[in-house]
Coordinates of C-alpha atoms and ligand atoms in Angstrom, one line a residue:
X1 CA 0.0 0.0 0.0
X2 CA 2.9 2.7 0.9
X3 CA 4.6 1.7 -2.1
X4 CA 1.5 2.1 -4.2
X5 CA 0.9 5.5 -2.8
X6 CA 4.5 6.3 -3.2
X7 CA 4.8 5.3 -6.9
X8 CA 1.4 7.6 -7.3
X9 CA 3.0 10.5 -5.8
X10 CA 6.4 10.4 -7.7
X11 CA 4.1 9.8 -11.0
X12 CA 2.0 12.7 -9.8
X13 CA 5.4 14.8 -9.4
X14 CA 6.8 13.8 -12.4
X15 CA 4.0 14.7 -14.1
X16 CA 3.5 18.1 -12.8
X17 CA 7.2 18.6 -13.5
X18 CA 6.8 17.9 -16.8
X19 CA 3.8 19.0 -18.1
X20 CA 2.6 15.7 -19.2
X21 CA 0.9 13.0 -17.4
X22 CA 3.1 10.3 -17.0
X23 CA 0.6 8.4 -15.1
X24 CA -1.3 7.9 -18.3
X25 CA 1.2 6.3 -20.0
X26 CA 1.3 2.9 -21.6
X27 CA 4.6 1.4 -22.8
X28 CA 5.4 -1.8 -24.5
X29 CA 8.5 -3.4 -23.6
X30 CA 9.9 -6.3 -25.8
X31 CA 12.6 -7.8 -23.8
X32 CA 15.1 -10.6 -25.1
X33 CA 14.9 -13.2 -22.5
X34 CA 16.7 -14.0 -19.6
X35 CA 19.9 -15.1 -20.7
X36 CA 22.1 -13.7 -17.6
X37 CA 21.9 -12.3 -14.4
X38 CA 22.2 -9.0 -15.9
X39 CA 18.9 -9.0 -18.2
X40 CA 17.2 -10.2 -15.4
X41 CA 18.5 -7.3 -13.2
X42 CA 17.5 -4.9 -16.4
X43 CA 13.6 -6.6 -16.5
X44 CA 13.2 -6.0 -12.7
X45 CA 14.7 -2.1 -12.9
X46 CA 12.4 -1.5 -15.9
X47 CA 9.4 -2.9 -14.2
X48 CA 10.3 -0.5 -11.0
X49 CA 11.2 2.9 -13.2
X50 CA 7.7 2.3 -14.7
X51 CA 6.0 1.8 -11.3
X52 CA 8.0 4.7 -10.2
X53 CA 6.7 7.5 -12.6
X54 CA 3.0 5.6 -12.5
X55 CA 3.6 3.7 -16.5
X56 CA 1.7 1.2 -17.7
X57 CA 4.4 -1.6 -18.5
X58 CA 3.3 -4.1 -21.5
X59 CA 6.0 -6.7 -20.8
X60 CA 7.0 -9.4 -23.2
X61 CA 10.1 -11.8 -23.1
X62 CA 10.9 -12.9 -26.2
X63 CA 12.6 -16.2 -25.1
X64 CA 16.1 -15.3 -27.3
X65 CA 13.9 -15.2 -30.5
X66 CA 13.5 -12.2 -32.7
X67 CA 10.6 -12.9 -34.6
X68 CA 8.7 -12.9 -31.0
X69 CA 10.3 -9.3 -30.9
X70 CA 8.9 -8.5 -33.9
X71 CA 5.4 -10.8 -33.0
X72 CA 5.5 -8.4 -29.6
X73 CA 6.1 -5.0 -31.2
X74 CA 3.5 -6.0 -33.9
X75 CA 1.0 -6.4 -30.9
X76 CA 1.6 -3.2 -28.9
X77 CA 1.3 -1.3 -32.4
X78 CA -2.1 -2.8 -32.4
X79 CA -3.0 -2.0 -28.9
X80 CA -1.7 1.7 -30.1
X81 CA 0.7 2.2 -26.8
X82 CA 2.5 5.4 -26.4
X83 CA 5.9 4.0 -26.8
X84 CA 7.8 0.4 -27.3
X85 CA 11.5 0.0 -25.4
X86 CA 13.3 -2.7 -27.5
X87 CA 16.1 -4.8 -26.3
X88 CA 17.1 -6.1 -29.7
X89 CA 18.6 -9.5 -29.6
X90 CA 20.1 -9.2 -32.7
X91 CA 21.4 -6.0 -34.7
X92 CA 19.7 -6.6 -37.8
X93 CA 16.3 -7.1 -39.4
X94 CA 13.9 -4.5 -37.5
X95 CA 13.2 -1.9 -40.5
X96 CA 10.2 -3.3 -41.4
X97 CA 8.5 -3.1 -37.8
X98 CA 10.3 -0.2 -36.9
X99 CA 8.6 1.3 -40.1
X100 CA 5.4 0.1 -38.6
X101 CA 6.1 1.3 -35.6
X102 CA 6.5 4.9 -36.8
X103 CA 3.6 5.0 -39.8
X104 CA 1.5 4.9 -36.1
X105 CA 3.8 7.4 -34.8
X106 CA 4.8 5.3 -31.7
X107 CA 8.0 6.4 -30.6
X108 CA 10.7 3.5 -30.2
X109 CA 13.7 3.5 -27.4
X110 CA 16.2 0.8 -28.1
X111 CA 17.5 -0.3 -24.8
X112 CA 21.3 -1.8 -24.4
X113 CA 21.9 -3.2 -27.7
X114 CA 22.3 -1.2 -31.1
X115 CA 20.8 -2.1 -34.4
X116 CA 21.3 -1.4 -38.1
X117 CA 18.7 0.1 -39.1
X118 CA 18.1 4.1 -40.3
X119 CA 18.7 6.4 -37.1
X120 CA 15.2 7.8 -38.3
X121 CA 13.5 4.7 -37.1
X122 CA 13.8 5.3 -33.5
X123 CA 13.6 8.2 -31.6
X124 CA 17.1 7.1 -29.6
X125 CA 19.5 4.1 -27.8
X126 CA 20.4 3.8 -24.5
X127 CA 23.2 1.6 -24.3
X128 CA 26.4 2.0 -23.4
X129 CA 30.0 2.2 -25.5
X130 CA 30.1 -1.9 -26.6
X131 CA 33.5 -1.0 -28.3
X132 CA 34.9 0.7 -25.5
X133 CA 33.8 -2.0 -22.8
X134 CA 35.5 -4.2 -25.2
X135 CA 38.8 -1.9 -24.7
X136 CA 38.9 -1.3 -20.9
X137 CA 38.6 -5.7 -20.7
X138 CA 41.6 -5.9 -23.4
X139 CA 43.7 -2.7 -21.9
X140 CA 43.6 -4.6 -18.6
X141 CA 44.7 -7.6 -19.9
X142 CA 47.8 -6.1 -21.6
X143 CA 49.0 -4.6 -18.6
X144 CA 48.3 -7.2 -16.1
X145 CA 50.3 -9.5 -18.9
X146 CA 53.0 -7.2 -19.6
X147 CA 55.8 -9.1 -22.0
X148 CA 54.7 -12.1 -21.0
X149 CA 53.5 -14.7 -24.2
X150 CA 49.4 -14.8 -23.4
X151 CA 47.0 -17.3 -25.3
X152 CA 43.7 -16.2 -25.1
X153 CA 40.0 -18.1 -25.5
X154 CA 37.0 -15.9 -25.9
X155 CA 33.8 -16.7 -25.3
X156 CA 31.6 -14.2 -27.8
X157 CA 28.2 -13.0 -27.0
X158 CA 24.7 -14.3 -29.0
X159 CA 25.6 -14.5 -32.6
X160 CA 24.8 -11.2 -34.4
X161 CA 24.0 -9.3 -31.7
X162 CA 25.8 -5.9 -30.8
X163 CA 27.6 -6.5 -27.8
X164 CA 29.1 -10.0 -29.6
X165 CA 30.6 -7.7 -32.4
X166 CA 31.7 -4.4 -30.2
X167 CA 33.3 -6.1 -27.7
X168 CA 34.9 -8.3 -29.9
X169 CA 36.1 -5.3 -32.1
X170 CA 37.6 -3.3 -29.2
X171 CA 38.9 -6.1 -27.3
X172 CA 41.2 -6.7 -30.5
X173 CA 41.9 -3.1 -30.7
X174 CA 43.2 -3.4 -27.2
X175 CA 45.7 -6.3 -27.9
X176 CA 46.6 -5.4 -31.6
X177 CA 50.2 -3.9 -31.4
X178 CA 51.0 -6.4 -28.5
X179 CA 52.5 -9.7 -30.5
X180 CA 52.8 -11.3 -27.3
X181 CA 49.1 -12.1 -26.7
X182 CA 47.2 -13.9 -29.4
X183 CA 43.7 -15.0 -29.5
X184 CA 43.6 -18.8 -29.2
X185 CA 40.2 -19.6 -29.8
X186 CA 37.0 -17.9 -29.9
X187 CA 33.3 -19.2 -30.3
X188 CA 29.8 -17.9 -28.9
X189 CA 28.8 -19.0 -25.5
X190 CA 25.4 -17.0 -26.5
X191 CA 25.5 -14.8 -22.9
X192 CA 24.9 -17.9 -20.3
X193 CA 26.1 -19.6 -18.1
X194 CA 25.8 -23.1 -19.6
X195 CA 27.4 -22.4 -22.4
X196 CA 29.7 -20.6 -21.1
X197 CA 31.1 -23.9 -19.2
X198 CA 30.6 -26.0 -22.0
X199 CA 32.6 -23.5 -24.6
X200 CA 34.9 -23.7 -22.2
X201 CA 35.2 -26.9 -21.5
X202 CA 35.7 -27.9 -25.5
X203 CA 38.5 -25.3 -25.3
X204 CA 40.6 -26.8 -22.5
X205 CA 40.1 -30.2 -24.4
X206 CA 41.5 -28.9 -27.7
X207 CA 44.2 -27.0 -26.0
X208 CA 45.7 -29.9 -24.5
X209 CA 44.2 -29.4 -20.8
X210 CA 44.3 -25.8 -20.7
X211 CA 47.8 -25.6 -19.2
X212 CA 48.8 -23.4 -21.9
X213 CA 45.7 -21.0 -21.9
X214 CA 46.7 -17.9 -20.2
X215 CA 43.0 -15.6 -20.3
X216 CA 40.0 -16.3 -20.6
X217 CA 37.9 -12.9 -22.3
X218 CA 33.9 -13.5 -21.9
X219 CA 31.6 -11.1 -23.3
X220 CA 29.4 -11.1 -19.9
X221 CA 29.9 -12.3 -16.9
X222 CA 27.4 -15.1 -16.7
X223 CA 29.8 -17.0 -19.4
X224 CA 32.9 -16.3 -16.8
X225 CA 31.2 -17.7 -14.2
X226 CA 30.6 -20.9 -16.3
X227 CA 34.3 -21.1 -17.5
X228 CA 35.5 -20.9 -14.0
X229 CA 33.4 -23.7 -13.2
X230 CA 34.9 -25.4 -16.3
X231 CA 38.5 -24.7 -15.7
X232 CA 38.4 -26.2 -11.9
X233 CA 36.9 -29.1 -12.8
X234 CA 39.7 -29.6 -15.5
X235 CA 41.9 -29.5 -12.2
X236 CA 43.6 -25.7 -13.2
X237 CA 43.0 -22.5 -10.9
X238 CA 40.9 -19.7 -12.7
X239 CA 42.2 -16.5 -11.5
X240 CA 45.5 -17.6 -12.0
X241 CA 46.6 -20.3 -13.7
X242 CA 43.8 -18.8 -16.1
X243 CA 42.8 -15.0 -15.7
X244 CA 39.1 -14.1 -16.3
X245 CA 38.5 -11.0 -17.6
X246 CA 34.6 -10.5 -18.3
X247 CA 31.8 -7.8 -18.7
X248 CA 28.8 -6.5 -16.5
X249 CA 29.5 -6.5 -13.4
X250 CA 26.7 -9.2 -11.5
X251 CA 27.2 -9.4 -7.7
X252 CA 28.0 -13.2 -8.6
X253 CA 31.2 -12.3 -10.8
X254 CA 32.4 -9.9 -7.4
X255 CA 31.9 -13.3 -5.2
X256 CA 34.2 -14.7 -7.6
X257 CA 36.7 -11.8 -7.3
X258 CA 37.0 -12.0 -3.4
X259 CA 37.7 -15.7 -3.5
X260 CA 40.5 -14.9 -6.5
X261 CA 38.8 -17.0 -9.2
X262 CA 38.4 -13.8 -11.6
X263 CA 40.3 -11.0 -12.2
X264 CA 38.2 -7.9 -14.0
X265 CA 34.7 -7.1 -15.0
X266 CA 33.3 -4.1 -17.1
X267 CA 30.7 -2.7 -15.6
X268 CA 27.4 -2.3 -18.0
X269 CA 24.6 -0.7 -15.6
X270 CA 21.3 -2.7 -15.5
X271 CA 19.3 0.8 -15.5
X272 CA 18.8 1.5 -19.1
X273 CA 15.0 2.3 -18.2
X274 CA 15.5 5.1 -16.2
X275 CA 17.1 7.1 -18.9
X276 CA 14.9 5.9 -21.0
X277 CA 11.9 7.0 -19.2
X278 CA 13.2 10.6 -19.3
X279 CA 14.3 10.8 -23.1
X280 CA 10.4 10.1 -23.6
X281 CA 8.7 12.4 -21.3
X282 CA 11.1 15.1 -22.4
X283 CA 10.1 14.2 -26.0
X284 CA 6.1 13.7 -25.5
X285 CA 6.3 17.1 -23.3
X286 CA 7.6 19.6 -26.2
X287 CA 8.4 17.4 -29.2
X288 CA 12.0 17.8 -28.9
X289 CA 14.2 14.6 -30.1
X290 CA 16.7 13.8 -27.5
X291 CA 20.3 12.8 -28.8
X292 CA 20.5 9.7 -31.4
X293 CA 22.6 7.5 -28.1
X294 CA 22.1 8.3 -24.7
X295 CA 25.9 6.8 -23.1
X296 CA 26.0 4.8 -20.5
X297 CA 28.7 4.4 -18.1
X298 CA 31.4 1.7 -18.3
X299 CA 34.1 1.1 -15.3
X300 CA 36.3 -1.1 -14.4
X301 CA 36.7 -3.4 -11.2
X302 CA 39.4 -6.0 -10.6
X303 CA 40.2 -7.5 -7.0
X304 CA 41.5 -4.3 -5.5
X305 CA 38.2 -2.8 -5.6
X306 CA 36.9 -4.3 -2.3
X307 CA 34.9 -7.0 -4.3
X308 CA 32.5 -8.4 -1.4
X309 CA 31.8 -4.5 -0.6
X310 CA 30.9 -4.0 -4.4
X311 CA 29.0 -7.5 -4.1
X312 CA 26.7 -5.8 -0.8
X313 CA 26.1 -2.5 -2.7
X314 CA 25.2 -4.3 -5.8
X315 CA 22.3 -6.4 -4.1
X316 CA 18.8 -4.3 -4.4
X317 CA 19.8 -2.1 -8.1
X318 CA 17.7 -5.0 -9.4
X319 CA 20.0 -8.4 -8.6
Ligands
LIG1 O1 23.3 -6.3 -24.2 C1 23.8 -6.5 -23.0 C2 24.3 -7.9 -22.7 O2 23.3 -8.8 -22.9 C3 24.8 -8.1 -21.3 O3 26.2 -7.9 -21.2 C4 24.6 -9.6 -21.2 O4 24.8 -10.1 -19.9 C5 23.3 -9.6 -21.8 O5 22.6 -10.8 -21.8

């Protein structure tokens, strides 16, 4: 009940702030799935900024499939909503809906993943620097290496998708100009945890028992937790026989830290909503387009960061 009547009054502030009634609002939200611990977080965030400012929240998971995306948005187009967030699983393929979506003049957000499509078809992206994430994980890695001759595995995102290509891209950029570490092997663990370990696993077998892997490089967190699994049960410490250098930053990957099984995470906020939320009021209030991207921040933690401190403050921003 207090929560009720707090979300009402924030709504009612919001709107008066704004000029528009926020409370009124309906929003369609096609999410991917539930892949990892961080797209869980980012369902339960969006689900509490919409209660916050008093939004109707359409929710639909799209169980890693993107014609149930485009099945979902086709439905709140139908049930004429005021606005659709997208987490796109994949980057290409939406102009078609997207068109759809705007004949109706229903303004789309694309929430943490990046498409292909003309800019003109959404009104913006919240997501934050996939390239650059990509980057900080590599930079690290050279300088926690130094001279030393480094083979690494990678574990790529979902096939297609934007974060699989950008932090593939700028993890390169990081080691290119560094002959001493190589990129061993590299296939999709598709952003979980089970195939994370069993990527992992194949990876250790081809290379002989893993005793000349030197890094692992995941694309999210949930696949490092999996490959940690894999490389102790092949009978080799992760952390330091084999570093583990991942992205997100889930309370689960900090338990990892403190124990010394990984080394350094990206950190991709689970609060894409929020921003979001404020693009489109701005925009419904006076018309005015907010920027193509709205940035997100990306920092780094490794072991020095206090990681069971990190893991506390982490628990309640939707883990
Ligand atoms: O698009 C963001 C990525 O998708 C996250 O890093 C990953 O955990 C997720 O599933």
């Amino acid at each position: 009940m207090k929560r009720a009547l707090a979300a009402a009054a924030a709504a009612l502030t919001l709107s008066l702030a704004s000029g528009v009634s926020a409370a009124s609002l309906t929003v369609g939200f096609s999410q991917i799935g539930s892949e990892s611990g961080w797209r869980a977080a980012e369902t339960t965030v969006t689900k509490q900024e919409a209660e916050k400012r008093g939004v109707t929240l359409k929710f639909a998971d799209a169980q890693q499939k993107q014609e149930n995306q485009i099945k979902a948005i086709r439905g709140f187009i139908a049930q004429k909503v005021d606005a659709i967030f997208i987490a796109p699983v994949v980057a290409t393929g939406w102009d078609a809906v997207l068109k759809e979506a705007k004949e109706e003049k229903i303004p789309v957000i694309l929430l943490d993943r990046d498409i292909e499509s003309p800019k003109d078809l959404y009104l913006t992206a919240v997501t934050s620097d996939q390239v650059f994430e990509g980057k900080v994980a590599g930079d690290w890695l050279v300088k926690e290496i130094g001279s030393k001759n480094c083979k690494v595995v990678e574990l790529q995102g979902t096939t297609g998708s934007s974060p699989a290509i950008n932090r593939k891209k700028g993890f390169e950029q990081a080691i290119a100009g560094h002959s001493n570490i190589k990129i061993a092997r590299s296939q999709t663990g598709d952003f979980t945890r089970t195939k994370g370990k069993e990527v992992m696993e194949s990876f250790i077998k081809a290379e002989g028992g893993g005793k000349d892997i030197c890094a692992v490089y995941a694309h999210n967190d949930d696949m490092a937790v999996g490959a940690i699994q894999a490389i102790k049960e092949a009978g080799l410490k992760p952390g330091s026989d084999i570093k583990v250098v991942s992205i997100d930053a889930v309370p689960d990957i900090f338990q990892a830290m403190a124990k010394g099984e990984a080394n350094a995470t990206v950190e991709l906020t689970p609060n894409m909503a929020g921003p979001a939320f404020e693009a489109l009021n701005a925009y419904l209030k006076d018309k005015k387009a907010p920027p193509k991207w709205i940035q997100t921040e990306s920092k780094l933690y490794t072991a020095k960061d206090d990681p069971m401190k990190v893991y506390e403050a982490k628990k309640g921003l939707g883990y």
